[in-house]
Amino acid sequence: MTKKQKRVLIRIIISAVLLGVLMIIKIDNPYIKFAAFMAPYLIIGYDILKKAVKGIFNRQVFDENFLMAIATVGAIILAVKQNSDYAEAIAVMLFYQIGELFQSYAVGKSRRNIASLMDIRPDIAKVEIDGEIKELDPEEVEAGSIIVISPGEKIPIDAVIIEGNATLNTSALTGESVPREVGAGDEIISGCINENGVIRAKTTKPFGESTVAKILDLVENSSMKKAKSEQFITKFARYYTPAVVFSALALGIVPCVINLILGNSPEWGKWIYRALTFLIISCPCALVISIPLTFFAGIGGASKAGILVKGASFLETLSKTKTVALDKTGTLTKGVFEVEAVYPEGVSQEELLYISAMAESYSSHPISTSIKNANQIETDKSLVKNVKEISGNGVTAELDGVIIAAGNSKLMDSLGIEYEQRDDIGTIVYVARDGKFIGSIVISDELKPTSKEAIDELKASSITPVMLTGDSKKAAKGIAEQLGIDEYYSELLPEDKVRIVEELISKCNKGEKLAFAGDGINDAPVLTRADIGVAMGALGSDAAIEAADVVLMDDDMKKLSKAINISKKCLRIVWENIIFALGVKAICLILGALGIANMWLAIFADVGVMVIAVINAIRALKTK
């Protein structure tokens, strides 16, 4: 508990004890009785009365503080006039504060869950400067600096290891407890903890662009984007509260006036008591508190599992997902390409790989990297001129005054080059020199170990998976068959993916949503166009992570079905609370207006319903 919560708890205990004592002993003097009962009332309710008065002066009258203040003060005035017990009015305020304390504790628990994620922020970075180690604020460290990470320390900035081996604890980012072994040449991301071994690494970006900074920013800003359910409750409370205040006013006055007109006793006390009971019952605390808390808990629970949701609105949209379009490379597959086969035509295998590597020398595409890695002949990039990357097709370049072309069948067709088409499973790069076909290279990519299980889980949840890829039809068919995906599209350019996603969205039934999961920079447009964009956080590009609405921190596609399950549970809890709170209040309001319900039932309708709704809301923190 916080200090503030402890102070409220002490006030609750003191007020409850005093009220219990006063209800046991009998005080005949009305003045002493009034003064005695006002002590526990003011102890427990002075802050509510203060907020109500401030609200009136700030022209924000109609809130729960005003309702509690007017109802309890009214009940005390009635008790004075009738020389009756003040216990009901004090009990209303007492139980309201108990409910508020419980709600505050529940919110705090959810915040602590997210706060644990904030612990990934490193306090210092050990930077190697002129042979000396200096401790700097991570924000002061520039890209390209050499940092040293000792056992037990957090990695402060994204970097590449240049010396040493270590085991990294990535649980704060990915939600997974399995450690990761790293060594020279491996990329390491900020926020992970070095469990053993001293490592030296070269930073690849400044702190503001590092993984940990982006995660913290995403979580901190997630509450800014309200779900439609939250927006509905906010608007509902804005109109509902004034409506019930005026209804209570009418209930307290109109029947009395009618009685006067008919020549009967007005019975002011009876009808004002009913109006005050009506006010207490009508307080919308259960909805106003529990709905945002449910979304907050859902986002917190997802972040603990290594799933970052950028706002409650995206959590709500995710729950309506019926179709998931999936990029292939880096999403369903590891994105680690290797040359599987080389088919030279009129040149040696070594020469074909060398010419291809030279053509691809300025490209950072994974396919280009695999060709360069397979080449055994030393290359000189300065010999390559007039490089042209043709999106989705390949690359052309000038080498020793001769035009080299390396790419897919579309590139060969566009250049009018006759070539021998191959049917190998994988990505096939056709190579031509001076307009003549000189061979082809087959490059393959492995499936991620969890991709098949991820697709099965999506299909088990009645979600249709669709694969989109720029790869060949043969390669796309092979991967789709392995994963059990019935619908797939191949040989797509980035703009084709956007077009296909728009077509898939148009086929969705009303209320159904389409999610797209991808990792590359070329996926950014389609991530933005989809109803919900899901990016791979560990290996995904910065552009994809920025464009996405949900980020899977360990690139595990199984987390997508988990994210959808979390969102569905969250929305189910939201509607349970809405239906329960409105249903109970509607019944109790009718009973209160008819005089059947007293202040004690009003306390249950307000505080009891709020406590039950809050208990239900914090279930969103945990998902199997």
Coordinates of C-alpha atoms in Angstrom, one line a residue:
M1 CA 0.0 0.0 0.0
T2 CA 1.1 3.6 -0.6
K3 CA 1.2 6.2 2.2
K4 CA -2.0 7.8 0.9
Q5 CA -3.8 4.4 0.9
K6 CA -2.6 3.7 4.4
R7 CA -3.9 7.0 5.6
V8 CA -7.3 6.3 4.1
L9 CA -7.3 2.8 5.7
I10 CA -6.6 4.4 9.1
R11 CA -9.5 6.9 8.6
I12 CA -11.8 4.0 7.6
I13 CA -10.9 2.0 10.8
I14 CA -11.2 5.0 13.1
S15 CA -14.6 6.0 11.6
A16 CA -15.9 2.4 11.6
V17 CA -14.9 1.9 15.3
L18 CA -16.5 5.3 16.3
L19 CA -19.7 4.5 14.4
G20 CA -19.9 1.0 15.9
V21 CA -19.5 2.5 19.4
L22 CA -22.1 5.2 18.8
M23 CA -24.6 2.6 17.5
I24 CA -24.2 0.6 20.7
I25 CA -24.5 3.3 23.2
K26 CA -27.6 5.5 23.5
I27 CA -27.4 9.3 23.5
D28 CA -30.6 11.1 24.4
N29 CA -29.3 14.7 24.0
P30 CA -29.9 15.6 20.3
Y31 CA -27.0 18.2 20.3
I32 CA -24.5 15.8 21.8
K33 CA -25.8 13.0 19.5
F34 CA -25.3 15.2 16.4
A35 CA -21.8 16.2 17.5
A36 CA -20.8 12.7 18.3
F37 CA -22.0 11.3 14.9
M38 CA -20.4 14.1 13.0
A39 CA -17.0 13.1 14.2
P40 CA -16.8 9.8 12.2
Y41 CA -18.7 11.4 9.3
L42 CA -16.1 14.2 8.9
I43 CA -13.2 11.9 9.6
I44 CA -14.2 9.6 6.7
G45 CA -15.8 12.2 4.4
Y46 CA -14.1 15.5 4.7
D47 CA -12.1 15.0 1.4
I48 CA -15.2 14.0 -0.5
L49 CA -17.0 17.2 0.7
K50 CA -14.0 19.2 -0.2
K51 CA -13.8 17.8 -3.7
A52 CA -17.6 18.4 -4.2
V53 CA -17.2 22.1 -3.2
K54 CA -14.2 22.5 -5.5
G55 CA -16.2 20.9 -8.3
I56 CA -19.0 23.4 -7.9
F57 CA -16.6 26.3 -8.0
N58 CA -14.9 24.9 -11.0
R59 CA -18.2 24.3 -12.8
Q60 CA -17.7 20.6 -12.8
V61 CA -20.6 19.8 -10.6
F62 CA -22.0 16.4 -11.6
D63 CA -19.5 13.8 -10.5
E64 CA -19.5 11.0 -7.9
N65 CA -18.2 13.3 -5.2
F66 CA -21.2 15.7 -5.6
L67 CA -23.6 12.7 -5.5
M68 CA -22.1 11.4 -2.3
A69 CA -22.0 14.8 -0.7
I70 CA -25.5 15.8 -1.5
A71 CA -26.9 12.4 -0.6
T72 CA -25.2 12.1 2.8
V73 CA -25.7 15.8 3.8
G74 CA -29.4 15.5 2.8
A75 CA -29.7 12.3 4.9
I76 CA -28.1 14.1 7.9
I77 CA -30.6 17.0 7.6
L78 CA -33.5 14.6 7.5
A79 CA -32.2 12.8 10.5
V80 CA -31.9 16.1 12.4
K81 CA -35.5 17.0 11.6
Q82 CA -36.9 13.6 12.5
N83 CA -34.5 13.1 15.4
S84 CA -33.6 9.7 14.0
D85 CA -30.3 7.8 13.5
Y86 CA -27.4 9.2 11.5
A87 CA -25.8 5.8 11.0
E88 CA -27.1 5.4 7.4
A89 CA -25.6 8.6 6.2
I90 CA -22.2 7.8 7.8
A91 CA -22.3 4.2 6.5
V92 CA -22.9 5.5 2.9
M93 CA -19.7 7.6 3.1
L94 CA -17.8 4.9 4.9
F95 CA -18.5 2.1 2.4
Y96 CA -17.9 4.5 -0.5
Q97 CA -14.4 5.2 0.9
I98 CA -13.8 1.4 1.3
G99 CA -14.8 1.0 -2.4
E100 CA -12.5 3.8 -3.4
L101 CA -9.6 2.3 -1.4
F102 CA -10.1 -1.0 -3.0
Q103 CA -10.3 0.5 -6.5
S104 CA -7.1 2.5 -5.8
Y105 CA -5.3 -0.6 -4.7
A106 CA -6.4 -2.5 -7.8
V107 CA -5.2 0.3 -10.1
G108 CA -1.9 0.4 -8.2
K109 CA -1.5 -3.4 -8.7
S110 CA -2.0 -2.9 -12.5
R111 CA 0.5 0.0 -12.5
R112 CA 3.1 -2.0 -10.6
N113 CA 2.8 -4.7 -13.3
I114 CA 3.6 -2.1 -16.0
A115 CA 6.2 -0.4 -13.7
S116 CA 8.1 -3.7 -13.6
L117 CA 8.6 -3.2 -17.3
M118 CA 10.0 0.2 -16.7
D119 CA 12.8 -1.4 -14.7
I120 CA 14.3 -2.3 -18.1
R121 CA 15.5 1.3 -18.4
P122 CA 19.3 1.3 -17.7
D123 CA 20.7 3.9 -15.3
I124 CA 24.2 4.1 -16.7
A125 CA 26.3 3.1 -19.7
K126 CA 29.9 2.1 -19.3
V127 CA 31.6 3.7 -22.3
E128 CA 35.2 3.0 -23.4
I129 CA 36.9 6.3 -24.2
D130 CA 40.7 6.5 -24.9
G131 CA 41.3 3.2 -23.2
E132 CA 39.3 4.3 -20.0
I133 CA 35.9 3.2 -18.9
K134 CA 33.6 6.1 -18.1
E135 CA 30.0 5.9 -16.7
L136 CA 27.6 8.1 -18.7
D137 CA 23.9 8.6 -18.9
P138 CA 22.7 6.4 -21.8
E139 CA 21.2 9.4 -23.5
E140 CA 24.7 10.9 -23.8
V141 CA 26.1 7.9 -25.7
E142 CA 26.4 8.3 -29.4
A143 CA 26.0 5.6 -32.1
G144 CA 29.3 3.9 -32.8
S145 CA 30.6 4.1 -29.2
I146 CA 32.2 1.1 -27.5
I147 CA 30.4 0.0 -24.4
V148 CA 31.3 -2.6 -21.8
I149 CA 28.6 -4.7 -20.1
S150 CA 29.6 -6.7 -17.0
P151 CA 27.6 -9.6 -15.5
G152 CA 24.4 -8.4 -13.7
E153 CA 24.2 -5.2 -15.8
K154 CA 21.5 -4.1 -18.2
I155 CA 22.4 -3.6 -21.8
P156 CA 21.9 0.2 -22.1
I157 CA 21.7 0.7 -25.9
D158 CA 21.2 -1.6 -28.9
A159 CA 24.7 -2.8 -30.1
V160 CA 26.7 -5.5 -31.9
I161 CA 29.2 -7.5 -29.8
I162 CA 32.8 -7.1 -30.9
E163 CA 34.4 -9.1 -28.1
G164 CA 33.3 -11.7 -25.5
N165 CA 30.5 -14.2 -24.9
A166 CA 27.6 -14.0 -22.5
T167 CA 24.2 -15.3 -21.6
L168 CA 21.4 -12.7 -21.8
N169 CA 18.2 -12.7 -19.7
T170 CA 15.5 -11.3 -22.1
S171 CA 12.5 -12.0 -19.9
A172 CA 11.8 -8.3 -19.3
L173 CA 11.3 -7.7 -23.0
T174 CA 10.0 -11.0 -24.3
G175 CA 8.2 -12.6 -21.3
E176 CA 10.3 -15.7 -21.9
S177 CA 12.6 -17.1 -19.2
V178 CA 14.9 -19.1 -21.6
P179 CA 18.3 -17.3 -21.7
R180 CA 20.0 -16.4 -25.0
E181 CA 23.6 -17.2 -25.8
V182 CA 25.5 -14.5 -27.6
G183 CA 29.0 -13.9 -28.9
A184 CA 31.1 -11.7 -31.3
G185 CA 29.0 -10.5 -34.2
D186 CA 25.6 -11.0 -32.5
E187 CA 23.2 -8.1 -32.2
I188 CA 22.1 -7.3 -28.6
I189 CA 19.1 -5.1 -27.7
S190 CA 18.8 -2.7 -24.8
G191 CA 16.9 -3.8 -21.7
C192 CA 18.3 -7.3 -21.5
I193 CA 20.4 -8.4 -18.5
N194 CA 23.9 -9.8 -18.9
E195 CA 23.9 -12.9 -16.7
N196 CA 27.6 -13.9 -17.2
G197 CA 30.7 -12.9 -19.1
V198 CA 32.1 -9.4 -19.8
I199 CA 31.3 -8.2 -23.3
R200 CA 32.4 -5.3 -25.4
A201 CA 30.0 -4.0 -28.0
K202 CA 29.6 -1.2 -30.6
T203 CA 26.4 0.8 -30.3
T204 CA 24.3 0.8 -33.5
K205 CA 22.0 3.7 -32.6
P206 CA 21.5 6.4 -30.0
F207 CA 19.5 5.7 -26.8
G208 CA 16.4 7.6 -28.0
E209 CA 16.1 5.2 -31.0
S210 CA 17.0 2.0 -29.0
T211 CA 14.6 -0.8 -28.3
V212 CA 14.2 0.0 -24.6
A213 CA 13.4 3.7 -25.2
K214 CA 10.7 2.8 -27.8
I215 CA 9.1 0.2 -25.5
L216 CA 8.9 2.7 -22.6
D217 CA 7.4 5.3 -24.9
L218 CA 4.8 2.8 -26.3
V219 CA 3.7 1.7 -22.8
E220 CA 3.7 5.3 -21.4
N221 CA 1.5 6.5 -24.2
S222 CA -0.8 3.5 -24.5
S223 CA -3.4 5.0 -22.2
M224 CA -3.8 8.0 -24.5
K225 CA -5.7 6.0 -27.1
K226 CA -9.1 5.1 -25.6
A227 CA -11.2 2.2 -26.8
K228 CA -14.7 2.9 -28.0
S229 CA -16.0 1.2 -24.9
E230 CA -14.1 3.7 -22.7
Q231 CA -15.3 6.6 -24.9
F232 CA -18.9 5.4 -24.5
I233 CA -18.6 5.3 -20.7
T234 CA -17.1 8.8 -20.6
K235 CA -19.9 10.2 -22.7
F236 CA -22.5 8.1 -20.8
A237 CA -21.3 9.5 -17.5
R238 CA -21.4 13.1 -18.8
Y239 CA -25.1 12.9 -19.6
Y240 CA -26.1 10.2 -17.1
T241 CA -25.1 12.0 -13.9
P242 CA -27.0 15.3 -14.5
A243 CA -30.0 13.2 -15.7
V244 CA -30.2 11.2 -12.4
V245 CA -29.6 14.4 -10.3
F246 CA -32.6 16.1 -11.9
S247 CA -34.6 12.9 -11.7
A248 CA -33.9 12.7 -8.0
L249 CA -34.8 16.3 -7.6
A250 CA -38.1 15.6 -9.3
L251 CA -38.7 12.5 -7.2
G252 CA -38.2 14.6 -4.0
I253 CA -40.5 17.5 -5.1
V254 CA -43.1 16.4 -7.6
P255 CA -45.0 13.8 -5.4
C256 CA -45.1 16.4 -2.6
V257 CA -46.5 19.1 -4.8
I258 CA -49.1 16.7 -6.2
N259 CA -50.1 15.7 -2.6
L260 CA -50.5 19.4 -1.7
I261 CA -52.7 20.0 -4.8
L262 CA -54.9 17.0 -3.8
G263 CA -55.2 18.3 -0.3
N264 CA -53.1 15.6 1.3
S265 CA -50.0 15.7 3.5
P266 CA -47.0 16.4 1.3
E267 CA -44.8 13.9 3.2
W268 CA -41.6 15.8 2.5
G269 CA -39.4 13.6 4.6
K270 CA -40.5 10.4 2.9
W271 CA -40.0 11.6 -0.6
I272 CA -36.7 13.4 0.0
Y273 CA -35.4 10.2 1.7
R274 CA -36.3 8.3 -1.5
A275 CA -34.7 10.9 -3.7
L276 CA -31.4 10.7 -1.6
T277 CA -31.5 6.9 -1.8
F278 CA -32.0 7.2 -5.6
L279 CA -29.0 9.5 -5.8
I280 CA -26.7 7.1 -4.0
I281 CA -27.8 4.1 -6.1
S282 CA -27.3 6.1 -9.4
C283 CA -23.6 6.9 -8.8
P284 CA -21.8 5.5 -11.9
C285 CA -18.6 4.7 -10.1
A286 CA -18.6 1.0 -11.1
L287 CA -18.6 1.8 -14.8
V288 CA -16.3 4.9 -14.7
I289 CA -13.7 3.0 -12.7
S290 CA -13.9 -0.6 -13.9
I291 CA -13.9 -0.1 -17.6
P292 CA -10.6 1.9 -18.0
L293 CA -9.1 -0.3 -15.3
T294 CA -10.0 -3.4 -17.3
F295 CA -8.2 -2.1 -20.4
F296 CA -5.3 -0.9 -18.3
A297 CA -5.0 -4.4 -16.7
G298 CA -5.2 -6.0 -20.2
I299 CA -2.4 -3.9 -21.6
G300 CA -0.3 -4.6 -18.4
G301 CA -0.9 -8.3 -18.7
A302 CA 0.0 -8.3 -22.3
S303 CA 3.2 -6.4 -21.7
K304 CA 4.2 -8.9 -19.0
A305 CA 3.9 -11.6 -21.7
G306 CA 6.1 -9.7 -24.1
I307 CA 3.3 -8.2 -26.2
L308 CA 3.2 -4.4 -26.4
V309 CA -0.2 -3.0 -27.3
K310 CA -0.1 0.7 -28.1
G311 CA -3.5 1.6 -26.7
A312 CA -6.9 0.4 -25.5
S313 CA -8.5 1.1 -28.9
F314 CA -6.1 -1.5 -30.5
L315 CA -6.8 -4.0 -27.8
E316 CA -10.5 -3.7 -28.6
T317 CA -9.9 -3.9 -32.4
L318 CA -7.7 -7.0 -31.9
S319 CA -10.6 -8.8 -30.1
K320 CA -12.7 -8.6 -33.4
T321 CA -10.0 -10.1 -35.6
K322 CA -11.2 -12.8 -37.9
T323 CA -8.5 -12.7 -40.6
V324 CA -4.8 -12.5 -40.2
A325 CA -2.6 -11.7 -43.2
L326 CA 1.0 -12.8 -42.6
D327 CA 4.2 -11.8 -44.2
K328 CA 6.5 -14.8 -44.9
T329 CA 10.1 -13.8 -44.5
G330 CA 11.1 -12.9 -40.9
T331 CA 7.5 -13.5 -39.7
L332 CA 6.7 -17.1 -40.4
T333 CA 10.3 -17.9 -41.4
K334 CA 13.6 -17.1 -39.6
G335 CA 14.6 -14.6 -42.3
V336 CA 18.1 -16.1 -42.3
F337 CA 18.8 -17.0 -45.9
E338 CA 21.4 -19.4 -47.1
V339 CA 22.5 -20.4 -50.6
E340 CA 21.2 -23.9 -51.2
A341 CA 22.2 -24.6 -54.8
V342 CA 24.1 -22.8 -57.6
Y343 CA 23.4 -23.6 -61.4
P344 CA 26.0 -21.9 -63.6
E345 CA 25.5 -21.5 -67.4
G346 CA 28.8 -21.0 -69.3
V347 CA 30.7 -19.8 -66.2
S348 CA 32.1 -21.5 -63.1
Q349 CA 30.2 -21.7 -59.9
E350 CA 32.7 -19.4 -58.2
E351 CA 32.4 -16.8 -60.9
L352 CA 28.6 -16.8 -60.8
L353 CA 28.6 -16.2 -57.1
Y354 CA 31.3 -13.5 -57.5
I355 CA 29.4 -11.6 -60.2
S356 CA 26.1 -11.9 -58.2
A357 CA 27.8 -10.7 -55.0
M358 CA 29.3 -7.7 -56.9
A359 CA 25.8 -6.8 -58.2
E360 CA 24.3 -7.1 -54.7
S361 CA 27.3 -5.4 -53.0
Y362 CA 25.3 -2.2 -52.0
S363 CA 22.2 -4.0 -50.9
S364 CA 21.4 -5.0 -47.3
H365 CA 18.5 -7.3 -48.2
P366 CA 18.7 -10.7 -46.5
I367 CA 18.9 -12.4 -49.9
S368 CA 21.7 -10.2 -51.0
T369 CA 23.5 -10.9 -47.7
S370 CA 23.3 -14.6 -48.3
I371 CA 24.8 -14.3 -51.8
K372 CA 27.7 -12.2 -50.4
N373 CA 28.3 -14.7 -47.6
A374 CA 28.5 -17.6 -50.1
N375 CA 30.9 -15.8 -52.4
Q376 CA 34.6 -16.9 -51.8
I377 CA 36.3 -14.3 -54.0
E378 CA 37.3 -10.9 -52.6
T379 CA 35.1 -8.1 -53.8
D380 CA 35.8 -4.4 -54.3
K381 CA 32.7 -2.2 -54.2
S382 CA 34.4 0.6 -56.0
L383 CA 34.4 -1.4 -59.2
V384 CA 30.6 -1.4 -59.2
K385 CA 28.8 1.6 -60.7
N386 CA 25.3 2.7 -61.7
V387 CA 23.5 0.4 -59.2
K388 CA 19.7 0.4 -59.6
E389 CA 17.5 -1.5 -57.1
I390 CA 14.1 -2.4 -58.7
S391 CA 11.7 -2.9 -55.8
G392 CA 10.3 -6.5 -55.8
N393 CA 12.4 -7.5 -58.8
G394 CA 16.1 -7.3 -58.1
V395 CA 19.1 -5.2 -59.0
T396 CA 21.1 -4.1 -62.0
A397 CA 24.7 -2.7 -61.9
E398 CA 27.7 -1.9 -64.1
L399 CA 30.8 -4.0 -63.5
D400 CA 33.9 -3.3 -65.6
G401 CA 31.7 -1.6 -68.1
V402 CA 29.3 -4.5 -68.4
I403 CA 25.7 -4.5 -67.2
I404 CA 25.0 -7.2 -64.6
A405 CA 21.4 -8.1 -63.6
A406 CA 20.4 -10.3 -60.6
G407 CA 16.8 -10.9 -59.6
N408 CA 13.7 -12.8 -60.1
S409 CA 11.9 -13.9 -63.3
K410 CA 10.1 -10.6 -63.5
L411 CA 13.5 -8.8 -63.9
M412 CA 14.6 -11.2 -66.6
D413 CA 11.3 -10.7 -68.5
S414 CA 11.4 -6.9 -68.2
L415 CA 15.0 -6.9 -69.6
G416 CA 14.0 -9.4 -72.4
I417 CA 16.6 -12.0 -71.3
E418 CA 16.0 -15.6 -72.1
Y419 CA 16.7 -17.8 -69.1
E420 CA 16.2 -21.4 -67.8
Q421 CA 13.4 -21.3 -65.3
R422 CA 13.9 -23.6 -62.2
D423 CA 11.3 -25.3 -60.0
D424 CA 13.4 -25.6 -56.8
I425 CA 11.7 -24.8 -53.5
G426 CA 13.1 -21.5 -52.3
T427 CA 13.9 -18.1 -53.7
I428 CA 15.6 -18.2 -57.1
V429 CA 17.9 -15.5 -58.2
Y430 CA 18.5 -15.4 -62.0
V431 CA 21.8 -13.8 -63.1
A432 CA 22.6 -12.2 -66.5
R433 CA 25.7 -10.5 -67.8
D434 CA 25.7 -8.2 -70.8
G435 CA 22.1 -9.3 -71.6
K436 CA 23.0 -13.0 -71.5
F437 CA 21.8 -15.5 -68.9
I438 CA 24.7 -17.0 -66.9
G439 CA 23.0 -19.1 -64.2
S440 CA 20.7 -19.1 -61.2
I441 CA 21.1 -19.3 -57.5
V442 CA 18.6 -21.0 -55.1
I443 CA 18.3 -19.5 -51.7
S444 CA 16.1 -21.0 -48.9
D445 CA 14.8 -19.8 -45.6
E446 CA 13.9 -21.9 -42.6
L447 CA 10.5 -21.9 -40.9
K448 CA 10.4 -20.7 -37.3
P449 CA 9.9 -23.6 -34.9
T450 CA 6.6 -22.2 -33.6
S451 CA 5.1 -21.1 -36.9
K452 CA 3.1 -24.3 -37.5
E453 CA 1.7 -24.3 -33.9
A454 CA 0.9 -20.5 -34.3
I455 CA -1.1 -21.1 -37.4
D456 CA -2.9 -24.1 -35.8
E457 CA -3.9 -22.0 -32.8
L458 CA -5.2 -19.2 -35.1
K459 CA -7.3 -21.7 -37.0
A460 CA -8.6 -23.3 -33.7
S461 CA -9.8 -19.8 -32.8
S462 CA -11.8 -19.6 -36.0
I463 CA -9.3 -17.0 -37.5
T464 CA -8.4 -17.4 -41.1
P465 CA -4.6 -17.1 -41.9
V466 CA -3.5 -15.7 -45.2
M467 CA 0.1 -15.6 -46.4
L468 CA 1.5 -12.7 -48.4
T469 CA 5.0 -12.9 -49.9
G470 CA 7.2 -11.4 -52.6
D471 CA 8.7 -14.9 -53.1
S472 CA 8.0 -17.2 -56.1
K473 CA 4.8 -19.2 -56.4
K474 CA 6.8 -22.4 -55.9
A475 CA 8.4 -21.2 -52.7
A476 CA 5.2 -19.7 -51.4
K477 CA 3.2 -23.0 -52.1
G478 CA 5.9 -25.1 -50.3
I479 CA 5.7 -22.9 -47.1
A480 CA 1.9 -22.7 -47.2
E481 CA 1.6 -26.5 -47.4
Q482 CA 4.0 -27.0 -44.5
L483 CA 2.0 -24.6 -42.3
G484 CA -1.5 -25.6 -43.4
I485 CA -2.3 -22.2 -44.9
D486 CA -5.0 -22.6 -47.6
E487 CA -4.9 -19.0 -49.0
Y488 CA -1.7 -17.4 -50.1
Y489 CA -0.4 -14.8 -52.5
S490 CA 3.0 -14.7 -54.1
E491 CA 5.4 -12.5 -56.1
L492 CA 3.9 -9.4 -54.5
L493 CA 5.5 -5.9 -54.5
P494 CA 4.9 -3.7 -51.4
E495 CA 2.0 -1.9 -53.2
D496 CA 0.5 -5.3 -54.1
K497 CA 0.4 -6.3 -50.4
V498 CA -1.6 -3.1 -49.7
R499 CA -4.0 -3.9 -52.5
I500 CA -4.5 -7.5 -51.3
V501 CA -5.1 -6.4 -47.7
E502 CA -7.7 -3.9 -48.9
E503 CA -9.4 -6.7 -50.9
L504 CA -9.4 -9.0 -47.8
I505 CA -10.8 -6.1 -45.6
S506 CA -13.6 -5.6 -48.1
K507 CA -14.5 -9.3 -47.8
C508 CA -14.8 -9.2 -44.0
N509 CA -18.3 -9.2 -42.5
K510 CA -19.5 -6.2 -40.6
G511 CA -17.7 -5.8 -37.3
E512 CA -14.9 -8.2 -38.3
K513 CA -11.4 -6.9 -38.5
L514 CA -8.2 -7.9 -40.3
A515 CA -4.8 -8.0 -38.7
F516 CA -1.5 -8.0 -40.6
A517 CA 1.8 -9.3 -39.2
G518 CA 5.1 -8.3 -40.7
D519 CA 8.7 -7.4 -39.9
G520 CA 10.3 -5.6 -42.8
I521 CA 10.6 -2.0 -43.7
N522 CA 8.6 -2.8 -46.9
D523 CA 5.7 -3.9 -44.6
A524 CA 5.2 -0.5 -43.0
P525 CA 2.6 0.7 -45.6
V526 CA 0.5 -2.5 -45.2
L527 CA 0.9 -2.5 -41.4
T528 CA -0.6 1.0 -41.4
R529 CA -3.4 0.0 -43.8
A530 CA -4.6 -3.0 -41.9
D531 CA -7.2 -2.7 -39.1
I532 CA -4.5 -3.8 -36.7
G533 CA -0.8 -4.0 -37.5
V534 CA 1.4 -6.5 -35.7
A535 CA 5.2 -6.1 -35.9
M536 CA 8.0 -8.4 -34.9
G537 CA 9.9 -6.5 -32.2
A538 CA 13.2 -8.3 -31.8
L539 CA 14.3 -8.6 -35.4
G540 CA 11.7 -6.3 -37.0
S541 CA 12.7 -3.0 -38.7
D542 CA 12.2 0.3 -36.9
A543 CA 9.8 1.4 -39.6
A544 CA 7.6 -1.7 -39.0
I545 CA 7.6 -1.3 -35.2
E546 CA 6.6 2.4 -35.6
A547 CA 3.8 1.7 -38.0
A548 CA 2.4 -1.3 -36.0
D549 CA -0.3 -1.2 -33.3
V550 CA 0.9 -4.3 -31.6
V551 CA 4.6 -5.4 -31.2
L552 CA 5.6 -9.0 -30.4
M553 CA 8.9 -8.6 -28.5
D554 CA 10.4 -12.0 -29.2
D555 CA 9.2 -12.5 -32.8
D556 CA 7.2 -15.6 -31.8
M557 CA 4.1 -15.9 -33.9
K558 CA 2.4 -17.9 -31.1
K559 CA 2.2 -14.6 -29.2
L560 CA -0.3 -13.3 -31.8
S561 CA -3.0 -15.8 -30.8
K562 CA -2.1 -15.1 -27.1
A563 CA -2.6 -11.3 -27.8
I564 CA -6.0 -12.0 -29.4
N565 CA -7.0 -14.2 -26.4
I566 CA -6.0 -11.4 -24.0
S567 CA -8.0 -8.9 -26.0
K568 CA -11.1 -11.1 -26.1
K569 CA -10.9 -11.8 -22.4
C570 CA -10.5 -8.0 -21.7
L571 CA -13.6 -7.1 -23.8
R572 CA -15.6 -9.9 -22.3
I573 CA -14.8 -8.5 -18.8
V574 CA -15.8 -5.0 -20.0
W575 CA -19.2 -6.1 -21.2
E576 CA -19.7 -8.3 -18.1
N577 CA -19.2 -5.2 -15.9
I578 CA -21.4 -2.9 -18.1
I579 CA -24.3 -5.4 -18.1
F580 CA -23.9 -6.2 -14.4
A581 CA -23.6 -2.6 -13.2
L582 CA -26.4 -1.2 -15.3
G583 CA -28.7 -4.2 -14.5
V584 CA -28.3 -4.0 -10.8
K585 CA -28.6 -0.2 -10.7
A586 CA -31.7 -0.3 -12.9
I587 CA -33.4 -2.7 -10.5
C588 CA -32.3 -0.8 -7.4
L589 CA -33.3 2.6 -8.9
I590 CA -36.9 1.3 -9.4
L591 CA -37.0 -0.1 -5.9
G592 CA -35.6 3.1 -4.5
A593 CA -38.2 5.2 -6.3
L594 CA -41.0 3.0 -5.1
G595 CA -39.6 3.2 -1.5
I596 CA -38.8 -0.5 -1.3
A597 CA -35.0 0.1 -1.2
N598 CA -33.4 2.0 1.7
M599 CA -30.0 3.5 2.2
W600 CA -28.4 0.1 3.0
L601 CA -29.5 -1.3 -0.4
A602 CA -28.3 1.9 -2.0
I603 CA -24.8 1.3 -0.5
F604 CA -24.7 -2.2 -2.1
A605 CA -25.9 -0.8 -5.4
D606 CA -23.1 1.8 -5.4
V607 CA -20.1 0.5 -3.4
G608 CA -20.9 -3.3 -3.6
V609 CA -21.3 -3.2 -7.4
M610 CA -18.1 -1.1 -7.8
V611 CA -16.1 -3.6 -5.7
I612 CA -17.4 -6.6 -7.6
A613 CA -16.7 -4.8 -11.0
V614 CA -13.2 -3.9 -9.9
I615 CA -12.4 -7.5 -8.7
N616 CA -13.7 -8.7 -12.1
A617 CA -11.6 -6.0 -14.0
I618 CA -8.2 -7.1 -12.4
R619 CA -8.7 -10.6 -13.8
A620 CA -7.5 -9.1 -17.1
L621 CA -4.0 -9.0 -15.6
K622 CA -3.7 -12.7 -15.9
T623 CA -4.2 -14.8 -19.0
K624 CA -3.3 -18.5 -19.4

